[in-house]
Amino acid sequence: MATTAASDTTGAGGRLVGVGVGPGDPELVTLKARRVISESDRVVAPTTSVDSVGRAEAIVRQASPTARIERLVFDMTRPADDPENPPRQSHRRAAAALLAWLDAGEQVAFVTLGDPSMYSTFSTLASCVAEQRPDVSVTTVPGIMAFQALAARAGTVLADGTDALTLVTALDGPADLEAALSRGQDTVVVYKGGRHLPDVAGVLARCGRLDGALLGELLGLPGERVRPVADVADEPASYLATVVVPAVRPPGRR
C-alpha cells in the first residue's frame, strides 16, 4: 500500500500514522516522531504478548515518557503451509482493533522499529486497515535504520561518489547475499540474518569480503553487540542482527 510522509495537514476522519523510532537508542528518535507521538490521540505498539513490552514501546517510553501506549498483539511466526509470506491473519486482527478509534476520527500513531517503509509490520497492518476502511488517511514518519546507526558507530562510509548500496535479507538463508556480492564491490547490507550468521560468514569468506564486515545486534537495546563478523562467524545471532559489508575501494578512499 502506498503511503505518504506525515504532514501538518490531514483530512477529516481517522488517521493512521506509522512512526519510525529508530533501531533502539532513544536519542535517535527524531523530533518529528516525538511530536507526532505527543499529538496523536492514541499511540499503539506491536508486541508478541499483551503482558510484554515490545522493543518499539521500550524506545518510546524512554524518548517520550508521558506517552500513553496501547499494545497490539501480533503472531510473527510464518505459517508452515505458506513459508514465503508473513502472516496476515494476525495483522488483520490487529487492524480490526484499530477500527473503532479510526472510525471515531482519532489519529492513531503506530510505532515501529527502524523505518515504517522498510521491512516493517506497519506496511502489512496499513494494507489490512485499507481493505476495511479505504478512506482512512495513512501516512508515515521516517526513522533511522539499524544499518545507518551501525555505519556511524564504525565510521564506515556506506556510499560515496558513484557507489551503489544493496540491502538484502537473509531470513531464508544467504542466497540473496551471494547474488549481491557477485554483482560488484559495492556496499552490501544484510538484514534478518541472525540465525544464518555462520552461513553468511561463509559466503563472505568465499567471496573475499569477510575482512571489514561488521555485525550489529540489538543496537541501542539490552544485549547490544557490535563485532567483526569474522570474530563471531560460528555463532548465531538474534533476529535483530545487521551486517554491513563495506565497499572495496581504491587505496586512499574509506
Coordinates of C-alpha atoms in Angstrom, one line a residue:
M1 CA 0.0 0.0 0.0
A2 CA 1.3 3.4 -0.9
T3 CA 1.7 5.9 1.9
T4 CA 2.9 9.5 2.1
A5 CA 5.1 11.3 4.6
A6 CA 3.1 12.7 7.6
S7 CA 2.3 16.4 7.2
D8 CA 0.7 19.0 9.3
T9 CA -2.4 19.0 7.1
T10 CA -4.7 16.0 7.3
G11 CA -8.2 15.2 6.0
A12 CA -11.3 14.6 8.1
G13 CA -11.8 11.2 9.7
G14 CA -9.4 8.8 11.2
R15 CA -5.7 9.0 10.5
L16 CA -3.2 6.1 10.9
V17 CA 0.5 7.2 11.1
G18 CA 3.4 4.8 11.0
V19 CA 6.1 6.3 13.2
G20 CA 9.7 5.0 12.9
V21 CA 11.5 5.2 16.2
G22 CA 14.9 4.0 15.0
P23 CA 17.0 0.9 15.9
G24 CA 17.0 1.2 19.7
D25 CA 18.8 4.3 21.1
P26 CA 16.1 6.7 22.2
E27 CA 18.4 9.6 21.2
L28 CA 17.9 8.5 17.6
V29 CA 14.1 9.1 17.7
T30 CA 13.5 12.2 15.6
L31 CA 11.9 15.4 16.8
K32 CA 9.1 14.9 14.3
A33 CA 8.5 11.4 15.6
R34 CA 8.2 12.7 19.1
R35 CA 5.9 15.5 18.1
V36 CA 3.5 13.1 16.2
I37 CA 3.5 10.7 19.2
S38 CA 2.6 13.6 21.5
E39 CA -0.1 15.0 19.2
S40 CA -1.8 11.6 18.5
D41 CA -5.0 10.6 20.2
R42 CA -3.7 7.1 20.5
V43 CA -0.2 5.5 20.4
V44 CA 0.0 1.8 19.7
A45 CA 3.0 -0.5 19.7
P46 CA 3.4 -4.1 18.4
T47 CA 4.1 -6.9 20.9
T48 CA 4.0 -10.7 20.9
S49 CA 2.1 -10.7 24.2
V50 CA -0.2 -8.2 25.9
D51 CA 1.9 -8.6 29.0
S52 CA 5.2 -7.9 27.2
V53 CA 6.9 -4.6 26.5
G54 CA 7.9 -4.7 22.8
R55 CA 11.1 -3.1 21.6
A56 CA 9.4 -0.2 19.9
E57 CA 7.4 0.5 23.1
A58 CA 10.6 0.4 25.2
I59 CA 12.2 3.1 23.0
V60 CA 9.1 5.3 23.1
R61 CA 8.9 5.0 26.9
Q62 CA 12.4 6.5 27.1
A63 CA 12.1 9.1 24.4
S64 CA 8.6 10.2 25.3
P65 CA 8.0 9.2 28.9
T66 CA 4.5 10.8 29.1
A67 CA 3.1 8.9 26.1
R68 CA 0.2 6.5 26.9
I69 CA 0.8 3.3 24.9
E70 CA -1.7 0.7 23.8
R71 CA -0.3 -2.8 22.9
L72 CA -1.3 -4.6 19.7
V73 CA -0.5 -8.3 19.8
F74 CA 1.0 -9.9 16.7
D75 CA 1.8 -13.5 16.0
M76 CA 5.0 -13.1 13.9
T77 CA 5.6 -16.8 13.1
R78 CA 5.1 -17.7 9.4
P79 CA 2.6 -20.4 8.6
A80 CA 4.1 -23.8 7.7
D81 CA 1.9 -24.0 4.6
D82 CA 3.0 -20.6 3.4
P83 CA 6.7 -20.2 4.3
E84 CA 7.3 -17.4 1.7
N85 CA 4.8 -14.9 3.2
P86 CA 4.4 -13.1 6.5
P87 CA 1.3 -14.0 8.5
R88 CA -1.6 -11.7 7.5
Q89 CA -4.3 -13.1 9.8
S90 CA -2.6 -11.7 12.9
H91 CA -2.3 -8.3 11.1
R92 CA -6.0 -8.4 10.2
R93 CA -6.9 -8.9 13.8
A94 CA -4.6 -6.0 14.9
A95 CA -6.1 -3.8 12.1
A96 CA -9.6 -4.7 13.4
A97 CA -8.7 -3.5 16.8
L98 CA -7.8 -0.1 15.4
L99 CA -11.1 0.5 13.5
A100 CA -13.2 1.8 16.4
W101 CA -10.6 4.5 17.1
L102 CA -10.2 5.4 13.5
D103 CA -13.9 5.4 12.9
A104 CA -14.2 7.9 15.8
G105 CA -11.8 10.2 13.9
E106 CA -8.8 9.7 16.1
Q107 CA -5.2 10.0 14.9
V108 CA -3.5 6.7 15.8
A109 CA 0.3 6.5 15.8
F110 CA 1.7 3.1 15.3
V111 CA 5.3 3.0 16.5
T112 CA 7.8 0.6 14.8
L113 CA 11.5 -0.1 14.9
G114 CA 13.6 1.5 12.2
D115 CA 11.6 3.0 9.4
P116 CA 7.9 2.1 8.7
S117 CA 8.6 1.7 4.9
M118 CA 11.4 -0.9 5.3
Y119 CA 10.6 -4.5 6.3
S120 CA 8.1 -3.2 8.8
T121 CA 5.0 -4.7 10.4
F122 CA 3.3 -1.3 9.7
S123 CA 3.1 -1.8 5.9
T124 CA 1.0 -5.0 6.2
L125 CA -1.1 -3.5 9.0
A126 CA -1.8 -0.4 6.9
S127 CA -2.8 -2.6 4.0
C128 CA -5.2 -4.5 6.2
V129 CA -6.7 -1.3 7.5
A130 CA -7.1 0.0 3.9
E131 CA -9.0 -3.2 3.0
Q132 CA -11.7 -2.4 5.6
R133 CA -11.5 1.4 5.6
P134 CA -10.3 2.7 2.2
D135 CA -10.9 6.3 3.2
V136 CA -8.6 6.3 6.3
S137 CA -5.6 8.6 5.8
V138 CA -2.4 6.6 6.1
T139 CA 0.9 8.5 6.5
T140 CA 4.4 7.7 7.7
V141 CA 7.2 9.4 9.7
P142 CA 10.6 8.1 8.6
G143 CA 13.0 6.6 11.1
I144 CA 16.8 6.0 11.3
M145 CA 17.6 2.4 10.3
A146 CA 19.9 0.0 12.0
F147 CA 22.5 -0.1 9.2
Q148 CA 22.8 3.7 9.4
A149 CA 23.4 3.5 13.1
L150 CA 25.9 0.7 12.7
A151 CA 27.8 2.5 10.0
A152 CA 28.0 5.6 12.2
R153 CA 29.3 3.6 15.1
A154 CA 32.0 2.0 12.9
G155 CA 32.9 5.2 11.0
T156 CA 32.1 3.4 7.8
V157 CA 31.1 5.3 4.6
L158 CA 28.2 3.4 3.1
A159 CA 28.3 5.0 -0.3
D160 CA 30.4 7.7 -2.0
G161 CA 30.6 9.1 -5.5
T162 CA 29.1 6.6 -7.9
D163 CA 29.0 3.8 -5.3
A164 CA 25.8 1.7 -5.0
L165 CA 24.3 0.2 -1.9
T166 CA 22.4 -3.1 -1.9
L167 CA 20.2 -4.2 1.0
V168 CA 19.2 -7.8 1.2
T169 CA 17.6 -10.1 3.8
A170 CA 18.9 -13.5 4.9
L171 CA 15.7 -14.6 6.5
D172 CA 15.7 -17.8 4.5
G173 CA 19.5 -18.1 4.0
P174 CA 22.3 -16.2 2.3
A175 CA 21.4 -16.8 -1.4
D176 CA 20.5 -13.1 -2.0
L177 CA 23.7 -12.0 -0.3
E178 CA 25.7 -14.2 -2.6
A179 CA 23.9 -12.8 -5.6
A180 CA 24.5 -9.3 -4.5
L181 CA 28.2 -9.9 -3.9
S182 CA 28.6 -11.4 -7.4
R183 CA 27.5 -8.1 -9.0
G184 CA 30.4 -6.0 -7.8
Q185 CA 32.4 -4.5 -5.0
D186 CA 29.9 -2.0 -3.6
T187 CA 28.5 -1.9 0.0
V188 CA 26.0 -4.7 0.9
V189 CA 23.8 -4.6 4.0
V190 CA 22.2 -7.8 5.3
Y191 CA 19.1 -7.8 7.4
K192 CA 17.3 -10.5 9.3
G193 CA 20.2 -13.0 9.0
G194 CA 21.0 -13.7 12.7
R195 CA 20.2 -17.4 12.7
H196 CA 22.1 -17.8 9.5
L197 CA 25.2 -15.9 10.6
P198 CA 27.6 -18.8 10.1
D199 CA 26.3 -19.3 6.6
V200 CA 26.5 -15.5 5.9
A201 CA 30.1 -15.5 7.2
G202 CA 30.9 -18.5 4.9
V203 CA 29.6 -16.7 1.8
L204 CA 31.6 -13.5 2.7
A205 CA 34.8 -15.6 3.1
R206 CA 34.3 -17.4 -0.2
C207 CA 33.7 -14.0 -1.9
G208 CA 36.7 -12.4 -0.3
R209 CA 34.6 -9.9 1.6
L210 CA 34.8 -11.2 5.2
D211 CA 37.5 -8.7 6.3
G212 CA 35.8 -5.5 7.4
A213 CA 32.3 -6.9 7.6
L214 CA 30.6 -5.8 10.8
L215 CA 27.8 -7.3 12.8
G216 CA 25.5 -5.1 14.8
E217 CA 22.9 -6.8 17.0
L218 CA 20.2 -5.2 19.1
L219 CA 21.7 -1.8 18.5
G220 CA 20.8 0.6 21.4
L221 CA 18.9 -2.2 23.2
P222 CA 19.7 -4.6 26.0
G223 CA 22.1 -7.2 24.7
E224 CA 23.7 -5.0 22.1
R225 CA 26.7 -6.5 20.3
V226 CA 28.9 -4.8 17.7
R227 CA 31.7 -7.2 16.4
P228 CA 33.6 -8.0 13.3
V229 CA 31.7 -10.8 11.6
A230 CA 35.0 -12.8 11.4
D231 CA 35.0 -12.9 15.2
V232 CA 31.5 -14.3 15.6
A233 CA 31.3 -16.4 12.4
D234 CA 30.5 -19.6 14.3
E235 CA 27.8 -18.0 16.5
P236 CA 24.1 -17.5 15.7
A237 CA 22.7 -14.1 16.4
S238 CA 19.2 -12.7 17.1
Y239 CA 16.6 -11.7 14.5
L240 CA 17.6 -8.1 15.0
A241 CA 21.0 -8.5 13.6
T242 CA 22.5 -6.3 10.8
V243 CA 25.6 -7.0 8.8
V244 CA 27.4 -4.2 6.9
V245 CA 29.9 -5.3 4.2
P246 CA 31.8 -2.2 3.2
A247 CA 32.6 -1.4 -0.4
V248 CA 36.0 -2.4 -1.8
R249 CA 37.6 1.0 -2.7
P250 CA 40.9 2.1 -4.1
P251 CA 43.6 3.0 -1.5
G252 CA 43.1 6.4 0.0
R253 CA 39.3 6.1 0.0
R254 CA 37.4 4.8 3.0

